[in-house]
Short mmCIF file of C-alpha atoms in Angstrom, two decimals:
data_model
loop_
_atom_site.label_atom_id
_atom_site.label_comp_id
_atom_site.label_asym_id
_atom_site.label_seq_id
_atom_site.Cartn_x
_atom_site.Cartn_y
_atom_site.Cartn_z
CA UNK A 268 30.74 -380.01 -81.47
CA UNK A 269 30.92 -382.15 -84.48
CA UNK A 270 30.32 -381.94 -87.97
CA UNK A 271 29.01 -385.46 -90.13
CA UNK A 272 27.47 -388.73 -88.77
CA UNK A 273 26.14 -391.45 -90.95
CA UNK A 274 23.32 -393.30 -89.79
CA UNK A 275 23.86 -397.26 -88.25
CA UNK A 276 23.74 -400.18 -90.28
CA UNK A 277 21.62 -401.03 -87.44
CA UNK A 278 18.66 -398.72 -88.06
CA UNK A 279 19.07 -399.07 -91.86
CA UNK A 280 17.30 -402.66 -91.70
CA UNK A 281 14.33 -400.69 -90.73
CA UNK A 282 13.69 -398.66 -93.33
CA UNK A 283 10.45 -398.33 -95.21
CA UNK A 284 8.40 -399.04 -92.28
CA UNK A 285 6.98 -396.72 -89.90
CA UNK A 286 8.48 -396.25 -85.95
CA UNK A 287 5.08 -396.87 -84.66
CA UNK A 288 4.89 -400.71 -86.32
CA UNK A 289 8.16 -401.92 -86.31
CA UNK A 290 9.82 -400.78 -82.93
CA UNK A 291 7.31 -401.81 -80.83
CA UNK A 292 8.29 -405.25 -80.63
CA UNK A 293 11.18 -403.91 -79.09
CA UNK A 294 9.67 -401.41 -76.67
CA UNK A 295 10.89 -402.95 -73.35
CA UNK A 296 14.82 -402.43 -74.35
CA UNK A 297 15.88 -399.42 -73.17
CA UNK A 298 19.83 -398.19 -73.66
CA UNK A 299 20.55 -394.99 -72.14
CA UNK A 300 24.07 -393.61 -72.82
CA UNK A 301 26.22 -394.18 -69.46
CA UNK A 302 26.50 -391.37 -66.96
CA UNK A 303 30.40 -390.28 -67.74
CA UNK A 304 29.76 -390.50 -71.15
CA UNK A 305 29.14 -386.81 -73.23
CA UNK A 306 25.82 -386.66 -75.23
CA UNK A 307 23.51 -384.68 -76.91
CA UNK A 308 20.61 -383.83 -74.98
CA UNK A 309 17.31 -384.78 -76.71
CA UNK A 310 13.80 -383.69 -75.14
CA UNK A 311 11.06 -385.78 -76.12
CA UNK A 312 7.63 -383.90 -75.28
CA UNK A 313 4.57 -386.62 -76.30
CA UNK A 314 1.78 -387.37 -73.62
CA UNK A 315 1.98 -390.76 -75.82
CA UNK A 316 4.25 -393.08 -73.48
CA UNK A 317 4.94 -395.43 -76.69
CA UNK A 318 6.36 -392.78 -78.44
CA UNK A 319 8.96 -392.10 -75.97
CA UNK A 320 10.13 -395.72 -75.83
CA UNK A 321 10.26 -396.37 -79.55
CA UNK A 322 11.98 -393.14 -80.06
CA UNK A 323 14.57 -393.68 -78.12
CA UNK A 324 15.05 -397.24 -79.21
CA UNK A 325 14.77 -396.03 -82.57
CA UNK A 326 18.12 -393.46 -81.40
CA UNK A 327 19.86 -395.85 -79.46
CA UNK A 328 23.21 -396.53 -81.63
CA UNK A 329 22.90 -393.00 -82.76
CA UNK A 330 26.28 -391.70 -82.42
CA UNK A 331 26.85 -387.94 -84.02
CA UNK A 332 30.76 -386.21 -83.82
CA UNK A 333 31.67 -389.27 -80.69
CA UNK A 334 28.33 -388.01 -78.62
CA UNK A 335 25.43 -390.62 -78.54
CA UNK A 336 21.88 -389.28 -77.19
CA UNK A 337 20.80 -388.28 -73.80
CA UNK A 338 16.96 -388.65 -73.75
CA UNK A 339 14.87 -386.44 -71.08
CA UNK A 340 10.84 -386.71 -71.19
CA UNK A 341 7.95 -384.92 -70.95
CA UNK A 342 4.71 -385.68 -71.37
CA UNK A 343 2.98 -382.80 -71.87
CA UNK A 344 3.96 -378.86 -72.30
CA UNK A 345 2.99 -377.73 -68.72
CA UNK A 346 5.82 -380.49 -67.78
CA UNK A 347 8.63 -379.59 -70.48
CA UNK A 348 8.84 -375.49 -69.40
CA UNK A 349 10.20 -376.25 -66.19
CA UNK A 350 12.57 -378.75 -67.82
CA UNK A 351 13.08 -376.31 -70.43
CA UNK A 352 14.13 -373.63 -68.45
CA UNK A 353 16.81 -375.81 -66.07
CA UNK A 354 18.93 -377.50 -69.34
CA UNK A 355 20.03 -374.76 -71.69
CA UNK A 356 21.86 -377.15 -73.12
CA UNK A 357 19.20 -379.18 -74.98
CA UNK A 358 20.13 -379.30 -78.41
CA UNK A 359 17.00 -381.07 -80.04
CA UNK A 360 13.07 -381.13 -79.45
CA UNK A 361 10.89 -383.81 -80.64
CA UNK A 362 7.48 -382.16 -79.93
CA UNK A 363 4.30 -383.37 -80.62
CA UNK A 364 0.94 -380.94 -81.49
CA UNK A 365 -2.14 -382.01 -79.36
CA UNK A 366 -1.60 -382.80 -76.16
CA UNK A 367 -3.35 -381.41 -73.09
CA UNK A 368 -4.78 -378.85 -75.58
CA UNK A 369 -4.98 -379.34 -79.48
CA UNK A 370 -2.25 -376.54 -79.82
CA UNK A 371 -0.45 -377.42 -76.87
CA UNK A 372 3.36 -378.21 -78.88
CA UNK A 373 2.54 -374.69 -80.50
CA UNK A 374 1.94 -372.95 -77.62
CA UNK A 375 4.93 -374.44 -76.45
CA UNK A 376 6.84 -373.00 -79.55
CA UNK A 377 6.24 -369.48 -78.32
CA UNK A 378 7.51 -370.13 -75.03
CA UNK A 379 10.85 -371.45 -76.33
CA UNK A 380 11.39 -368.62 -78.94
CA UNK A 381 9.51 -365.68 -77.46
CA UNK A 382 9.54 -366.17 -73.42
CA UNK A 383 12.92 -368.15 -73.46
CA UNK A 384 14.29 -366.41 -76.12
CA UNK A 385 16.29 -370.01 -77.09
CA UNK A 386 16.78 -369.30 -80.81
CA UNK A 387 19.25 -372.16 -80.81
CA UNK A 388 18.17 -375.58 -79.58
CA UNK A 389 16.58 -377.53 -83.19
CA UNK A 390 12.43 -378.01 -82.65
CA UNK A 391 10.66 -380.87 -84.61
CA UNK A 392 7.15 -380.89 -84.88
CA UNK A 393 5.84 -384.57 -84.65
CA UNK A 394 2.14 -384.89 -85.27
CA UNK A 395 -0.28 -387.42 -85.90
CA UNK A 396 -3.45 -385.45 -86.46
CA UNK A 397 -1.81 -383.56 -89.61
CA UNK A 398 -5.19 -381.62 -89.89
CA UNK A 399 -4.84 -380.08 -86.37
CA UNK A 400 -2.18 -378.20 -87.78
CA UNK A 401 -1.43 -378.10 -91.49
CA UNK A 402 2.15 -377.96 -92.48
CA UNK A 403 2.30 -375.08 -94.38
CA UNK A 404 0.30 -373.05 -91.81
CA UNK A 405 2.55 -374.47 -89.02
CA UNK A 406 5.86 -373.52 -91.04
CA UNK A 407 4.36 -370.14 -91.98
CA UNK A 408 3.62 -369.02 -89.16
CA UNK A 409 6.07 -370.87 -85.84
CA UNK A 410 9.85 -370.43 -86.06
CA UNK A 411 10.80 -374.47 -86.37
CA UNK A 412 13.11 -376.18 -88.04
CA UNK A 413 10.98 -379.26 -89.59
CA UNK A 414 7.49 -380.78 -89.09
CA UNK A 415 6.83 -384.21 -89.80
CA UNK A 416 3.78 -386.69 -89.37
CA UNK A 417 4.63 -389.72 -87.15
CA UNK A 418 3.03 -391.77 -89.32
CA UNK A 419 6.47 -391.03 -92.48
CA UNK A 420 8.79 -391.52 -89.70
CA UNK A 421 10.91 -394.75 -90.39
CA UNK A 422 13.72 -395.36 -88.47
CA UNK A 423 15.95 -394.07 -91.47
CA UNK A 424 14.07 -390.53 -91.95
CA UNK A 425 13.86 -389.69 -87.69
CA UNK A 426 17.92 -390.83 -87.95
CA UNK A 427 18.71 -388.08 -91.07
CA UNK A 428 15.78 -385.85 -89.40
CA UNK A 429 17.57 -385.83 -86.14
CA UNK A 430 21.47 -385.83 -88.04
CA UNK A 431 19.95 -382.65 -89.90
CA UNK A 432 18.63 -381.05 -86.64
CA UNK A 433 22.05 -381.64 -85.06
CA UNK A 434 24.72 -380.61 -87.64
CA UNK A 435 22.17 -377.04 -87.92
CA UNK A 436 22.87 -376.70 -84.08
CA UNK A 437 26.61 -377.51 -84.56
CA UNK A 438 26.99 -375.21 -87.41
CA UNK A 439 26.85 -371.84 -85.96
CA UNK A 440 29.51 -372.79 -83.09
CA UNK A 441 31.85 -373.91 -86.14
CA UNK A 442 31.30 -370.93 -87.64
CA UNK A 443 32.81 -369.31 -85.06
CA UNK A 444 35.44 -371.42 -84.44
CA UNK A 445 36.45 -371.38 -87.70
CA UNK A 446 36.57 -367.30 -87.45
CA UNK A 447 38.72 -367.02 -84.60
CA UNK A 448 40.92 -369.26 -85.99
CA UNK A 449 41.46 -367.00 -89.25
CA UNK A 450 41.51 -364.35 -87.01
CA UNK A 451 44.43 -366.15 -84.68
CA UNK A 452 46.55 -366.73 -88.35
CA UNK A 453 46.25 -363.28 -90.03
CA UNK A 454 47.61 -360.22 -88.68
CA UNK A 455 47.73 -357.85 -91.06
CA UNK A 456 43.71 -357.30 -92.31
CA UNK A 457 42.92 -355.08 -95.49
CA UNK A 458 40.38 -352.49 -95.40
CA UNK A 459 37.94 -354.13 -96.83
CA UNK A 460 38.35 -357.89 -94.74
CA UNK A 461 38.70 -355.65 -91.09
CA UNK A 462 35.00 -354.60 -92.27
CA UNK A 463 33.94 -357.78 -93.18
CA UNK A 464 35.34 -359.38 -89.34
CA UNK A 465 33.74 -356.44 -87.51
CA UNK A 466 30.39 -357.56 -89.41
CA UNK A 467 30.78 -360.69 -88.63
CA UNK A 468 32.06 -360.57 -85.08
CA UNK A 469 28.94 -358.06 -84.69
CA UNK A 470 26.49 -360.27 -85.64
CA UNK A 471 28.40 -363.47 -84.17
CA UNK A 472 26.00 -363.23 -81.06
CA UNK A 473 23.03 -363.27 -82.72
CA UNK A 474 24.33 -365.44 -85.20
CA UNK A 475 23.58 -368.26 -82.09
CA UNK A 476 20.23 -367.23 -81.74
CA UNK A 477 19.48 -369.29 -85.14
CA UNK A 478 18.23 -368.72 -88.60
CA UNK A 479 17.26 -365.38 -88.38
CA UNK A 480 21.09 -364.17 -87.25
CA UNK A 481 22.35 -366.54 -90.18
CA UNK A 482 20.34 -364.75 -92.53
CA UNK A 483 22.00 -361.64 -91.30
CA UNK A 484 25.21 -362.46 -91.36
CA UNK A 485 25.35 -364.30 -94.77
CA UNK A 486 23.69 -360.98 -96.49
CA UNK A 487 25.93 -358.80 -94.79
CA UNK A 488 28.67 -360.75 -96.50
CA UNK A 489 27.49 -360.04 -99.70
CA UNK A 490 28.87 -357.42 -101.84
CA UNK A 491 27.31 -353.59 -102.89
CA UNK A 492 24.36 -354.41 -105.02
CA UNK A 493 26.13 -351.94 -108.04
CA UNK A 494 30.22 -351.67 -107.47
CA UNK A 495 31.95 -349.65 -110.53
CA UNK A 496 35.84 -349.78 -111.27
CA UNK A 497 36.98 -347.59 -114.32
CA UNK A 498 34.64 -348.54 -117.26
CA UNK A 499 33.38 -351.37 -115.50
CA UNK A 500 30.19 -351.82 -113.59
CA UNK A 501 29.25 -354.83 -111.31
CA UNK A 502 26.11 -355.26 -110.17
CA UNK A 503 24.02 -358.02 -108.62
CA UNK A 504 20.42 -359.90 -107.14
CA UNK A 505 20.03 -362.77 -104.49
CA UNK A 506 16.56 -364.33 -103.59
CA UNK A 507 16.40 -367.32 -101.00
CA UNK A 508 13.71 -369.80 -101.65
CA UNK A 509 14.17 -370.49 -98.02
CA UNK A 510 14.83 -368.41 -95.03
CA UNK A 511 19.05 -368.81 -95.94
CA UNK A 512 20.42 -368.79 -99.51
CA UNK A 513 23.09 -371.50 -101.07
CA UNK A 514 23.57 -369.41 -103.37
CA UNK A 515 26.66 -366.92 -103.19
CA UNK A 516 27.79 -363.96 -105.14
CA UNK A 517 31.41 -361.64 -104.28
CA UNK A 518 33.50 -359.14 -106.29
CA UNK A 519 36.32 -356.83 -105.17
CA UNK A 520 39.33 -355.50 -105.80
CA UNK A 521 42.50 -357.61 -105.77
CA UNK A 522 44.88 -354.77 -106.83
CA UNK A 523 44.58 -351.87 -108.51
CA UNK A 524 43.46 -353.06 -111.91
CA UNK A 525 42.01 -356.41 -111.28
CA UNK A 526 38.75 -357.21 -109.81
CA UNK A 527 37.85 -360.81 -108.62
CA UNK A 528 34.43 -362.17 -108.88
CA UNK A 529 32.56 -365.22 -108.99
CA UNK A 530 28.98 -366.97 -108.08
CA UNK A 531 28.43 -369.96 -106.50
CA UNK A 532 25.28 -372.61 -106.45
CA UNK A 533 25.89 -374.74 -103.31
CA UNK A 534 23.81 -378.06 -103.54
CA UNK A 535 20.53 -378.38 -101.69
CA UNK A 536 18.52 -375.74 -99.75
CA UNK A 537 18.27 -373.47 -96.36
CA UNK A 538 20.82 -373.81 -93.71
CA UNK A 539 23.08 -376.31 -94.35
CA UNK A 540 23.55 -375.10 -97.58
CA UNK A 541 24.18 -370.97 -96.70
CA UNK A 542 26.52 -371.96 -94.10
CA UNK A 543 28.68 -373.67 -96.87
CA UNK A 544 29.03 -370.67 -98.58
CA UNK A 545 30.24 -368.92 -95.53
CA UNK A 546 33.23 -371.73 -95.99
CA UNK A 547 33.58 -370.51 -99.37
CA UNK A 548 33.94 -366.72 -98.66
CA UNK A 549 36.02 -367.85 -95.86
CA UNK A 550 38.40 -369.54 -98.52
CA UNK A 551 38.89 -367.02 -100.83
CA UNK A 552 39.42 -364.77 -98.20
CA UNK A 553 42.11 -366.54 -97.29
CA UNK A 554 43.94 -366.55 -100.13
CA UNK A 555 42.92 -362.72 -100.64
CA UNK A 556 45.36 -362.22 -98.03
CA UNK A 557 47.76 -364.33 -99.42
CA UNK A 558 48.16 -362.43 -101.84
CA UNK A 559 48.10 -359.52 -100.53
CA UNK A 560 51.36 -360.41 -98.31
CA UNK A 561 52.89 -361.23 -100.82
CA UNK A 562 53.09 -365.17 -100.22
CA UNK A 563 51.01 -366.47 -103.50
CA UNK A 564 49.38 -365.73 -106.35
CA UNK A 565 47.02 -368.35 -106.63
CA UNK A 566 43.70 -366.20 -106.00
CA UNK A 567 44.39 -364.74 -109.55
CA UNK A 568 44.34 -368.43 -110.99
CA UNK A 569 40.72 -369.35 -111.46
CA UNK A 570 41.73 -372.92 -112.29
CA UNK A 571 43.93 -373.31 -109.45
CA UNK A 572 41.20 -371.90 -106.87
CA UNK A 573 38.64 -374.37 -108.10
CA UNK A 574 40.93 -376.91 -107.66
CA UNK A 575 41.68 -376.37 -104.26
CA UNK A 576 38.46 -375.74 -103.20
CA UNK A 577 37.46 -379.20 -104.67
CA UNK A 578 40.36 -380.82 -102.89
CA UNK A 579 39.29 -379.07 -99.29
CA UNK A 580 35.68 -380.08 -99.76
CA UNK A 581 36.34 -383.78 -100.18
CA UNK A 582 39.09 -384.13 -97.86
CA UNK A 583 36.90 -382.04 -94.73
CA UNK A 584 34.11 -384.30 -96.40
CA UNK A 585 31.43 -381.08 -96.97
CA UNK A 586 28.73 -383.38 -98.00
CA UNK A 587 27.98 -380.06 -100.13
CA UNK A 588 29.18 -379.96 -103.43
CA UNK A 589 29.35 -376.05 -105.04
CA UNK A 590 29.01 -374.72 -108.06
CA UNK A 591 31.35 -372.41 -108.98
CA UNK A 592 32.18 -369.90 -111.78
CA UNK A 593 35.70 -368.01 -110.73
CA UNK A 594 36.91 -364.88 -112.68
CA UNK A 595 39.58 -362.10 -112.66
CA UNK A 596 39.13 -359.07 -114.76
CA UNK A 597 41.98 -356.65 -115.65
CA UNK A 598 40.74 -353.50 -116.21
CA UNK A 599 43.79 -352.33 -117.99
CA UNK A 600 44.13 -355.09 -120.49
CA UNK A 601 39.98 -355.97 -120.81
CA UNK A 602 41.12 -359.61 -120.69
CA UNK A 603 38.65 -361.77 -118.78
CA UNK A 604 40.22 -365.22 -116.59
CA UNK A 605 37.86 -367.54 -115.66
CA UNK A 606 36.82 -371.18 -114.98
CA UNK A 607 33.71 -373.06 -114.40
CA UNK A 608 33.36 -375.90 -111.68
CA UNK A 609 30.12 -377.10 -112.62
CA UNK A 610 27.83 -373.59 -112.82
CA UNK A 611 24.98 -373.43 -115.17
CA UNK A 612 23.85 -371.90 -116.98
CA UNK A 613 26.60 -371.07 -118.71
CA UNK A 614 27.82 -367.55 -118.23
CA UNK A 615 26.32 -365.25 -121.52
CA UNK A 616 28.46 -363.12 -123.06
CA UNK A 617 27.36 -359.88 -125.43
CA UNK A 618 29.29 -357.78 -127.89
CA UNK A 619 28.05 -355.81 -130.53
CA UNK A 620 24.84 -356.71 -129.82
CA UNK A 621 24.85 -360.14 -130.04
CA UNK A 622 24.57 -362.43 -127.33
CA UNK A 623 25.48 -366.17 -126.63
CA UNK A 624 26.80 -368.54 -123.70
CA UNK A 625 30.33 -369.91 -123.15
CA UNK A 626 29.74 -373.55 -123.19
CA UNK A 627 31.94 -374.51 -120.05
CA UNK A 628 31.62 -378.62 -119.46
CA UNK A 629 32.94 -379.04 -115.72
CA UNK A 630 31.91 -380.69 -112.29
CA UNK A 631 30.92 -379.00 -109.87
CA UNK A 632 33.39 -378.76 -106.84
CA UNK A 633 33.57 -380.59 -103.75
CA UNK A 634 31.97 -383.83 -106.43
CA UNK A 635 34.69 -385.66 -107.63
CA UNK A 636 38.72 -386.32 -106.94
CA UNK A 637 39.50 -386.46 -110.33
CA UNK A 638 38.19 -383.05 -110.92
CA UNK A 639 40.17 -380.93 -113.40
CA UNK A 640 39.63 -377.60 -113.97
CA UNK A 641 40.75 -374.69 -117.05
CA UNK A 642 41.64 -371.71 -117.10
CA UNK A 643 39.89 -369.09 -120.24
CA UNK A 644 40.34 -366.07 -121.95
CA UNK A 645 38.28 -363.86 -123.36
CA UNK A 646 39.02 -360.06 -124.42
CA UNK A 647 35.68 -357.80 -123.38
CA UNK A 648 35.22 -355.31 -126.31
CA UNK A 649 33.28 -351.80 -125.17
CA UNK A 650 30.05 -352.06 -124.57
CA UNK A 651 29.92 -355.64 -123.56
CA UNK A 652 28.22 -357.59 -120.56
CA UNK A 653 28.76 -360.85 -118.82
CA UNK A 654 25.61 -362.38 -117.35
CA UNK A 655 25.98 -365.49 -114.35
CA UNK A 656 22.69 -366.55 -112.96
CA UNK A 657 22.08 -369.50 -111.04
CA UNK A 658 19.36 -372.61 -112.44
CA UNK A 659 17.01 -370.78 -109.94
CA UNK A 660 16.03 -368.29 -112.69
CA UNK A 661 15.51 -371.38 -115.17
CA UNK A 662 13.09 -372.93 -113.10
CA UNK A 663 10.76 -369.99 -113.35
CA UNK A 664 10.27 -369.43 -116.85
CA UNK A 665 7.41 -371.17 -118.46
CA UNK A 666 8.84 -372.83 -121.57
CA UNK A 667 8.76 -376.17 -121.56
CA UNK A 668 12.37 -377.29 -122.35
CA UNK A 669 15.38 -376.05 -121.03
CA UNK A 670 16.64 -375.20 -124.49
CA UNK A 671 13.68 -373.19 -124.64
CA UNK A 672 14.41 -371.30 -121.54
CA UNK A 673 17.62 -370.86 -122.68
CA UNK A 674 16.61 -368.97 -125.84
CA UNK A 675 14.50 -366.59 -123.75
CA UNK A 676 17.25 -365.86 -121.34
CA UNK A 677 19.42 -364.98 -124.68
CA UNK A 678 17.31 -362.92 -125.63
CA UNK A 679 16.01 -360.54 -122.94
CA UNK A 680 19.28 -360.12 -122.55
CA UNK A 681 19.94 -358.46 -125.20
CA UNK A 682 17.34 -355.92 -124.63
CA UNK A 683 17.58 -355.18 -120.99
CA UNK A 684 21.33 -354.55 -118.99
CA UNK A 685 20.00 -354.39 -115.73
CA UNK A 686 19.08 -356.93 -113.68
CA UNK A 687 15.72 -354.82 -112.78
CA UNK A 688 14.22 -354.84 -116.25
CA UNK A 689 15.37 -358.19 -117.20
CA UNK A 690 13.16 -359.62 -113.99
CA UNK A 691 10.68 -357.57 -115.29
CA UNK A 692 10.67 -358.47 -119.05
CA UNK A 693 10.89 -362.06 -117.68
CA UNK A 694 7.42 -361.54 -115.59
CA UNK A 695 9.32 -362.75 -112.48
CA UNK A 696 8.54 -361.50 -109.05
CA UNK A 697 11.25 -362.58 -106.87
CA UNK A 698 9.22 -361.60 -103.85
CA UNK A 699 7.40 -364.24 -104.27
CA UNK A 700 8.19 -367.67 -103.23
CA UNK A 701 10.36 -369.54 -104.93
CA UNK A 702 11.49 -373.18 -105.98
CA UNK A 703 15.34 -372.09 -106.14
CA UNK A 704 17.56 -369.35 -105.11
CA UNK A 705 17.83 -366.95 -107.63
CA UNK A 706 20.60 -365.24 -108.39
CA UNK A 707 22.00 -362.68 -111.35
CA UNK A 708 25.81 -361.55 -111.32
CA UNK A 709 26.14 -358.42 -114.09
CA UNK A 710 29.49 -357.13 -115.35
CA UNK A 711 29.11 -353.97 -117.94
CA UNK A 712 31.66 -352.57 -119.75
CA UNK A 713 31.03 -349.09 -120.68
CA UNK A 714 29.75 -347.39 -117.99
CA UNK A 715 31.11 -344.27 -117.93
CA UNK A 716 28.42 -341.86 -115.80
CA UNK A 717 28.76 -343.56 -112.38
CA UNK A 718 31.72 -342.45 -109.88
CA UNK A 719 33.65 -345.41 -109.04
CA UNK A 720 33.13 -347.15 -105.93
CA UNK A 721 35.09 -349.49 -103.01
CA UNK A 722 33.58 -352.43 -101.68
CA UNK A 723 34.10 -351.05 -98.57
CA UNK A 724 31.50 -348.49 -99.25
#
């Protein structure tokens, strides 16, 4: 399995035009990858014969983790179930709409998902009668992975269309890889992290079934939704905009009178995107148990745990960059450690019953080499909040500016400490859909009516 491809020089020269005008002059070349060589299987299913051949000229220096593409063909559904059925490996299927029916590809669909029950292998909807079946519709209502007319496809968008479709199907086996390794390393699991595994290796299986698993898995990494420790109360909201979130939200215990938390905005959208932040609670996790052997103190150093994380991003070259506030709270002391990697908006602090944001100028990590990153202090009086929301929230509020917005964050704030009736003064449904991931990290200091709680609760 492999992780990053960029696309050839040779296929860049071709950008801008469509497949269907400017690879037919080169329909008759034909360069399958050699028969001892490994490959991706790709199924093409188009009763168009041209389509196959520019396709697959189109694909022919496409190289992704060492593997180039193995094309099979069908040319209509009837023909792809059989072939279907005998190569469970297929990893990608370029499928067009209307073929021997007007809903044949669809049709087909349900017979990969439902009858097959192959939640894995990547399914592109090609079509070039977009009104046959609208896009929306289509997305709505069939469990694929992107739909695209032929008539957009240049050789540049089916290259990143099919990279896409191919890191997606590589991303769940890295997962687990990269959970067996931690498991391999680390001996010695806390109460809370043997949990966490169990959760994981649970839903491991169905994790391969696709984004549905994913979805599962990244939730049930998540944190309680309200988490108290002494005076303290944490509480939290995450909405995807897509079926998986980039966004990313943890707090727990790192000893007896410190609490770790932080929030984190990975770029982009969907899948690609949530399984980055399964990387990130993988790192901290990590050094959580550093720590607690004994070997390093570095998870209690926001500043040094941002810069890390920017370091390991650029040199396993993500792609993703995150956005990252880091904090450590000592309950004893009511001094507040943190650092900012590029989150905004900035987190909102209230005391006394005024409110106003930390201006915290950073990059985000996984960006830049030259990153630096500080640590701050700030002293929580009683009854005081911190508020970290991601720049999903700003994008639905009406005002026009984001200064605007800004001001009518600041000020709901004040009048609502839950994360319930802010949404609500706010007039923001987050079951609706939405343009961002939203997410709203609360920390309350006062709270004196709840029992305390364990994350492991």
């Amino acid at each position: 399995m492999a992780h990053h491809v960029a696309p050839n020089d040779s296929t860049k020269a071709w950008e801008g035009s469509t497949v269907n005008h400017d690879l037919m002059v080169f329909a008759e070349d034909n360069n399958e990858p050699a028969a001892d060589y490994q490959y991706w299987s790709v199924l093409i299913v188009d009763d168009d014969p041209e389509i196959h051949k520019v396709t697959q000229l189109a694909l022919r220096d496409f190289n992704f983790q060492n593997h180039k593409l193995k094309f099979i063909s069908a040319h209509s559904a009837r023909e792809a179930k059989p072939i279907l059925d005998s190569n469970p490996d297929i990893a990608l299927v370029l499928l067009d709409v209307v073929m021997e029916t007007d809903d044949a590809g669809l049709t087909l669909v349900h017979y990969i998902r439902d009858t097959l029950q192959n939640h894995l292998v990547r399914i592109v909807l090609r079509t070039g009668q977009a009104g046959q079946a609208p896009e929306q519709k289509v997305v709505q209502d069939y469990d694929i992975n992107d739909y695209r007319a032929k008539t957009e496809l240049t050789v540049q968008r089916l290259t990143t269309t099919v990279l896409s479709a191919l890191r997606a199907y590589t991303a769940i086996a890295d997962l687990a890889k990269l959970n067996d390794t931690l498991e391999a390393k680390v001996q010695a699991r806390t109460a809370e992290l043997a949990i966490s595994n169990q959760q994981l290796q649970h839903s491991l299986a169905e994790l391969e079934a696709g984004e549905r698993a994913g979805k599962q898995v990244q939730f049930k990494m998540l944190p309680p939704a309200r988490f108290c420790c002494g005076e303290y109360e944490f509480s939290h909201a995450l909405f995807p905009s897509a079926y998986m979130s980039g966004d990313f939200v943890d707090y727990f215990n790192a000893d007896e009178h410190r609490v770790v938390f932080y929030m984190a905005d990975v770029s982009g959208h969907g899948v690609a995107s949530a399984f980055v932040t399964v990387y990130l609670k993988r790192f901290v996790s990590s050094y959580y148990e550093r720590y607690q052997r004994g070997n390093a103190d570095t998870l209690l150093d926001p500043a040094a745990m941002l810069s890390t994380l920017n370091s390991e991003l650029l040199r396993e070259n993500i792609t993703k960059y995150i956005a990252l506030f880091y904090a450590v709270l000592d309950t004893q002391s009511h001094q507040l450690t943190y650092a900012n990697a590029g989150a905004y908006p900035w987190p909102l602090v209230q005391q006394q019953q005024q409110a106003s944001y930390l201006p915290l100028k950073s990059t985000p990590a996984g960006m830049f080499d030259f990153s630096q990153y500080q640590n701050h202090q700030l002293t929580l009086a009683e009854q005081s909040s911190v508020m970290l929301c991601s720049d999903g929230l700003l994008d639905l509020l009406p005002q026009p500016s984001t200064e605007l917005k800004l001001q009518c964050l600041l000020k709901n704030s004040i009048a609502h400490s839950d994360i319930a009736g802010l949404l609500q003064a706010l007039n923001i449904d987050p079951t609706q859909p939405l343009p961002d991931d939203l997410t709203i990290l609360k920390l309350n200091r006062g709270v004196t009516d709840l029992p305390a709680n364990s994350l492991s609760e």
